[in-house]
XYZ file of C-alpha atoms in Angstrom:
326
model
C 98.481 90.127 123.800
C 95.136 91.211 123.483
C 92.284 90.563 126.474
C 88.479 90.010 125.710
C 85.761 90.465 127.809
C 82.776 89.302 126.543
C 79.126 88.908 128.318
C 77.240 85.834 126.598
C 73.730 84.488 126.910
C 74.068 81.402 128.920
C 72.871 78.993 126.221
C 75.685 79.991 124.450
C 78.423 79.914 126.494
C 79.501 76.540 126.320
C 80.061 77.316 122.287
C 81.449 80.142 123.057
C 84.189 78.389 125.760
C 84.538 75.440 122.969
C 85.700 78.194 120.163
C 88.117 79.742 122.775
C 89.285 76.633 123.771
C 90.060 75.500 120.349
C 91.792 78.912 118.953
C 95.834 78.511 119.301
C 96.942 81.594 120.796
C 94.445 82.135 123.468
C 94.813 81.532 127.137
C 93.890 82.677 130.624
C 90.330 81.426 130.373
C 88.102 82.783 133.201
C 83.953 81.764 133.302
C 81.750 84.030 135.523
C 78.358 82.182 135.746
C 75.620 84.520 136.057
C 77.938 87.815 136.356
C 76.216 89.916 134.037
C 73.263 91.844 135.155
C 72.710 94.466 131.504
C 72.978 92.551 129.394
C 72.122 89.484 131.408
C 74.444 86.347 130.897
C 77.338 84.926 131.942
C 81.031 87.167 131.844
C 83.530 85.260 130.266
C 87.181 86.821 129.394
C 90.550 85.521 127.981
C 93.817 86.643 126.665
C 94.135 86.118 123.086
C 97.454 86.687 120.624
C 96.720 89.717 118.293
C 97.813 87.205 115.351
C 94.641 84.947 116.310
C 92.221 88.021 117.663
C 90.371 88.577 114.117
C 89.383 84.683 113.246
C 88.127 84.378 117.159
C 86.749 87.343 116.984
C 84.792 86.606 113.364
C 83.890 83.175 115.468
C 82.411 84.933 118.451
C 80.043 87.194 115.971
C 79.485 83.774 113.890
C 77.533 82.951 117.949
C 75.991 86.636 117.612
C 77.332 87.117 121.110
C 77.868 91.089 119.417
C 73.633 91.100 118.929
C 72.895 89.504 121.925
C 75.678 90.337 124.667
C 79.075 92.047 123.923
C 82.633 91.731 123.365
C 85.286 94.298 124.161
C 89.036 94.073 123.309
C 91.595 95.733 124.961
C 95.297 95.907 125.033
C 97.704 93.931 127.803
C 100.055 96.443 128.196
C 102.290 93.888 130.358
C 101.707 90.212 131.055
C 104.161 88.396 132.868
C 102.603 84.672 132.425
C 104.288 81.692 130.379
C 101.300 80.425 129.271
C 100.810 84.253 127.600
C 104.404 83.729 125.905
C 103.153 79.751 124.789
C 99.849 81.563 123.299
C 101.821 83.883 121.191
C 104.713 81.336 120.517
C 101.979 79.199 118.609
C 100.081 82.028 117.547
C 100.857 82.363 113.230
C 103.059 85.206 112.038
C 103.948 88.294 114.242
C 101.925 90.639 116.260
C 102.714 93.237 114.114
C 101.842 92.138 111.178
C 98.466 90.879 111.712
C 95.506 92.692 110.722
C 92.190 92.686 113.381
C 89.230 94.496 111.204
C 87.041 94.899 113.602
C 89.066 97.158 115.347
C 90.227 98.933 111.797
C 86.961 99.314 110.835
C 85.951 100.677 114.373
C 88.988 102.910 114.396
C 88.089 104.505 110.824
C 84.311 104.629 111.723
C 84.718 106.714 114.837
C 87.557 108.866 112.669
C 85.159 109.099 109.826
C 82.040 110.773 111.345
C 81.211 114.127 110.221
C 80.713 115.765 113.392
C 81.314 119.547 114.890
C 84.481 118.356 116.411
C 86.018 116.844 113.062
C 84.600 120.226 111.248
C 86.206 122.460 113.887
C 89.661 121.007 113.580
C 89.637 121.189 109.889
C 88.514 124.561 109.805
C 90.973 125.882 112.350
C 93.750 123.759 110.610
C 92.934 125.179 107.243
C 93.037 128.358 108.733
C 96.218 127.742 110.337
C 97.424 126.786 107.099
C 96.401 130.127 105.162
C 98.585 131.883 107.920
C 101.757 129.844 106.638
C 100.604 130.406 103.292
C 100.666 134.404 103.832
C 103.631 134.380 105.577
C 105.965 131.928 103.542
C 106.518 130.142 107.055
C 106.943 126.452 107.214
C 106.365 126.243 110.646
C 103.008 127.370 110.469
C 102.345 124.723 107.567
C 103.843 121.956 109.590
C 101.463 122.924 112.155
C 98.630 122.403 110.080
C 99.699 119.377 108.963
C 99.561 117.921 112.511
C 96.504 119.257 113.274
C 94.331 118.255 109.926
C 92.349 115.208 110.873
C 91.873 114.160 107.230
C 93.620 111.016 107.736
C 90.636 109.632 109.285
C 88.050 109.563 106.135
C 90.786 108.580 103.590
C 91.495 105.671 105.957
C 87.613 104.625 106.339
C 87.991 105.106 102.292
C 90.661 102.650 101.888
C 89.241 100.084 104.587
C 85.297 100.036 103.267
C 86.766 99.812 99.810
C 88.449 96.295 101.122
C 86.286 95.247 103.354
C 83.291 95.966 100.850
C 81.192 98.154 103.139
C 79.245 100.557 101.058
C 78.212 102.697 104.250
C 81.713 102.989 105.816
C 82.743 104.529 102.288
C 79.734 107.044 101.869
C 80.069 108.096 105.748
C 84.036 108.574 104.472
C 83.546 110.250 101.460
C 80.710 112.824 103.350
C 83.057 113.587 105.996
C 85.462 114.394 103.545
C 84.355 116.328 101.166
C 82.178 118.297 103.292
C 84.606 118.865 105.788
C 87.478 120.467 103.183
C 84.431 122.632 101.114
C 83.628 123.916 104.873
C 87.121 124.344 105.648
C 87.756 126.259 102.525
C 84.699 128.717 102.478
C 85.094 129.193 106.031
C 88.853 129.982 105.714
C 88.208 132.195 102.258
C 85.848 134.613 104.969
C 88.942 134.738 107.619
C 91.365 135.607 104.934
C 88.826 138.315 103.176
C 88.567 139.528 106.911
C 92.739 139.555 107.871
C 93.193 141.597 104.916
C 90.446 144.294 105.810
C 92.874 144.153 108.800
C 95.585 144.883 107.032
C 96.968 141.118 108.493
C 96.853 139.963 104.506
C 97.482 141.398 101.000
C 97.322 140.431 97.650
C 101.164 141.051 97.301
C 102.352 138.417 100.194
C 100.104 135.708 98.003
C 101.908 136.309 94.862
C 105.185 136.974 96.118
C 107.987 134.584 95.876
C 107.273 132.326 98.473
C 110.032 130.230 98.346
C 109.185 127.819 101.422
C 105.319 127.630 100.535
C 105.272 127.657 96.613
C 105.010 123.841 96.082
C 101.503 124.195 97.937
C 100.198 125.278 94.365
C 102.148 124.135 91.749
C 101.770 119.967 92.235
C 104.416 117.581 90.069
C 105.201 114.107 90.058
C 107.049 113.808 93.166
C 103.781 115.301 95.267
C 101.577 111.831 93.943
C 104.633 109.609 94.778
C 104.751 111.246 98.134
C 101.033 110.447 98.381
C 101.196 107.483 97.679
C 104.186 106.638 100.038
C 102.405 108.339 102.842
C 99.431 106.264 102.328
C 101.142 102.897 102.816
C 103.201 104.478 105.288
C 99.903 105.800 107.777
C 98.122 102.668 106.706
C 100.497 99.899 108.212
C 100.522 102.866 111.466
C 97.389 102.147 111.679
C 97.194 98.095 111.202
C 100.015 97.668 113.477
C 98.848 99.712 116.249
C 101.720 102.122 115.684
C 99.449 105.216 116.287
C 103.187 107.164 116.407
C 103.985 107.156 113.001
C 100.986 108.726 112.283
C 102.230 111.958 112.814
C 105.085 111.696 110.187
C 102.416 111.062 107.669
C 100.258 113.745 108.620
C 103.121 116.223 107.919
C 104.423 114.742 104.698
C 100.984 115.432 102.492
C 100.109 118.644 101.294
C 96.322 118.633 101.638
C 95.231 120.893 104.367
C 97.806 123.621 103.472
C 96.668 122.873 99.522
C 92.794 123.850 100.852
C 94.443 126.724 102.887
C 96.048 128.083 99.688
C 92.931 127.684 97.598
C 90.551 129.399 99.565
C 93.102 132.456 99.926
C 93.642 132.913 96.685
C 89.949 132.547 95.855
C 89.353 135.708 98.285
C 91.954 137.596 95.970
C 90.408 136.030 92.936
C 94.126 134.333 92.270
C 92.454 131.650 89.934
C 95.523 130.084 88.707
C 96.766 129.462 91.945
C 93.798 128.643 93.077
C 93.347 125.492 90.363
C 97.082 124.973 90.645
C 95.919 124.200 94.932
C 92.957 122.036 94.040
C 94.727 119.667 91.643
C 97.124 119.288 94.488
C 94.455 118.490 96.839
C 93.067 116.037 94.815
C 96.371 114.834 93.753
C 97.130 113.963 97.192
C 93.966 112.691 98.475
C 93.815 110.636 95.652
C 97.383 108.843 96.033
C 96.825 108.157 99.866
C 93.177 106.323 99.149
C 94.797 104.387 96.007
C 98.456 103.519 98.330
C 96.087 102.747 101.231
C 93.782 100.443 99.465
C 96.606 98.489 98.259
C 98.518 98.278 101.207
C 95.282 96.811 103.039
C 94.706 94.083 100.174
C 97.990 93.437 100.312
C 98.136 92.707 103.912
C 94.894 90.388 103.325
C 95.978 88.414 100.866
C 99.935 87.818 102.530
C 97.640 87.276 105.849
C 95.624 84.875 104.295
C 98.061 83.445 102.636
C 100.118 82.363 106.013
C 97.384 81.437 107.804
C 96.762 78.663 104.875
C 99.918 77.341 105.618
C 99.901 77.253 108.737
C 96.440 75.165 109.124
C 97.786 73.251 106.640
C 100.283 71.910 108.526
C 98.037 71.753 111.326
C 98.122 73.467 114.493
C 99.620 72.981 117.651
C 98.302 71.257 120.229
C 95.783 69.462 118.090
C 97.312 66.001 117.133
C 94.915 63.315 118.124
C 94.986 61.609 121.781
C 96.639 58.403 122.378
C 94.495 55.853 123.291
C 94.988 54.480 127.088
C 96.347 51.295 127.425
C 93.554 48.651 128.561
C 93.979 47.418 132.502
């Protein structure tokens, strides 16, 4: 279950209690007259199921209560009510399978921000990265991986490109591309400066390398890994399964891929240089392609049940008896 807390302007809060009223999955319906001091208005709240949050929610904007009050959504961790387990019984589908896009797009627009935080972990995961790379250590690589918060563009990518938001894309595609060409000069200095430390050489880059090698030499099993990891950290994030993200973070080889460019671009190692970028852009591009689809995917088969299900009508809405006369 999902609980919304929403200040309205009191001429609209009898529309407002009306759409509530008649979405199936909602319940606990509580009216504070008056409440609300900034914005002014009245403080109404209810528990909705997350398969019915996004068409109340696309309602409630339809009042612009979002221009003129607000509406927050947060999760019930526990609710011990039988009218919560009647919502979500005639709620459509599963929880986990619906889709809420205003909290996606949220999500992916506070990920998506170019901002000194965002730069900082990329550079220090880059450079993290160029470490492993040195050193043939996995570890090190993994590391990066988890740190590398590059998921959060290519999943504003995937969503604006669904959702047909031209801003959420650009904002996506700058944090991106700015933060990785940062990330890589930045992290082409620090290895030009470990190796006037004596911490690098030319000879650990073009050694064997036998746990790091794949970083530069991409093949047809780093775009289907791309591509699975996209699906795979797109439904994470859909689903509310934030844990999964992880996995996908450290199954991509992007931030160790800008790690091994900008290294061998200190040593003037073109090849392997190339050999990273193509495997950047390999992978970057198999996680926005996976991830689109998986999102249009989920649209459409969400759409599609939801059809059916009005269709056959909704429960709870089959037309009153008449009394019998006295």
């Amino acid at each position: 279950m999902l609980h919304l807390r929403m200040i309205v302007p009191p001429g609209r809060t009898p529309d407002a209690v009306k759409l509530i009223e008649s979405t199936v999955g909602t319940t606990h319906l509580v009216v504070l007259p008056g409440a609300a001091r900034d914005p002014s208005g009245d403080v109404v709240t209810c528990d909705v199921a997350r398969e019915a949050c996004d068409e109340l929610l696309t309602g409630l904007r339809g009042l612009r209560i979002d221009e003129d009050g607000a509406i927050s959504v947060d999760d019930v961790g526990l609710s011990l009510s039988k009218r919560a387990d009647a919502a979500e019984e005639e709620a459509p589908g599963e929880p986990a399978d619906a889709v809420i896009w205003e909290q996606l797009t949220g999500a992916t627009h506070e990920e998506s921000t170019l901002s000194v935080t965002y730069a900082a972990f990329m550079i220090l995961a880059t450079m993290i990265a160029a470490c492993g790379v040195v050193l043939d250590n996995a570890i090190l690589i993994v590391g990066a991986m988890a740190v590398g918060p590059e998921f959060g563009p290519l999943a504003g990518v995937c969503t604006a490109m669904v959702r047909r938001a031209p801003r959420l894309a650009a904002r996506s595609l700058l944090a991106l591309l700015t933060g990785f060409a940062t990330a890589i000069a930045v992290t082409t200095l620090f290895s030009l400066g470990m190796d006037a430390a004596g911490l690098f050489s030319r000879e650990q880059l073009d050694g064997t390398r036998p746990n790091t090698s794949f970083i530069w030499q991409p093949d047809p099993f780093s775009f289907v890994v791309a591509l699975l990891a996209g699906a795979a950290g797109t439904l994470s994030l859909t689903s509310a399964k934030s844990g999964a993200l992880v996995g996908v973070a450290i199954s991509v080889t992007t931030v160790p891929a800008a790690a091994n460019a900008a290294v061998a671009l200190g040593y003037g190692e073109l090849g392997q240089m190339w050999g990273s970028v193509e495997q950047l852009l390999l992978n970057l591009l198999g996680i926005m392609l996976a991830g689109t689809l998986t999102l249009y995917v989920q649209k459409r088969l969400w759409g599609t049940q939801r059809g059916r299900w009005t269709r056959r009508g909704r429960p709870g809405t089959e037309p009153a008896r008449p009394k019998p006369r006295a």
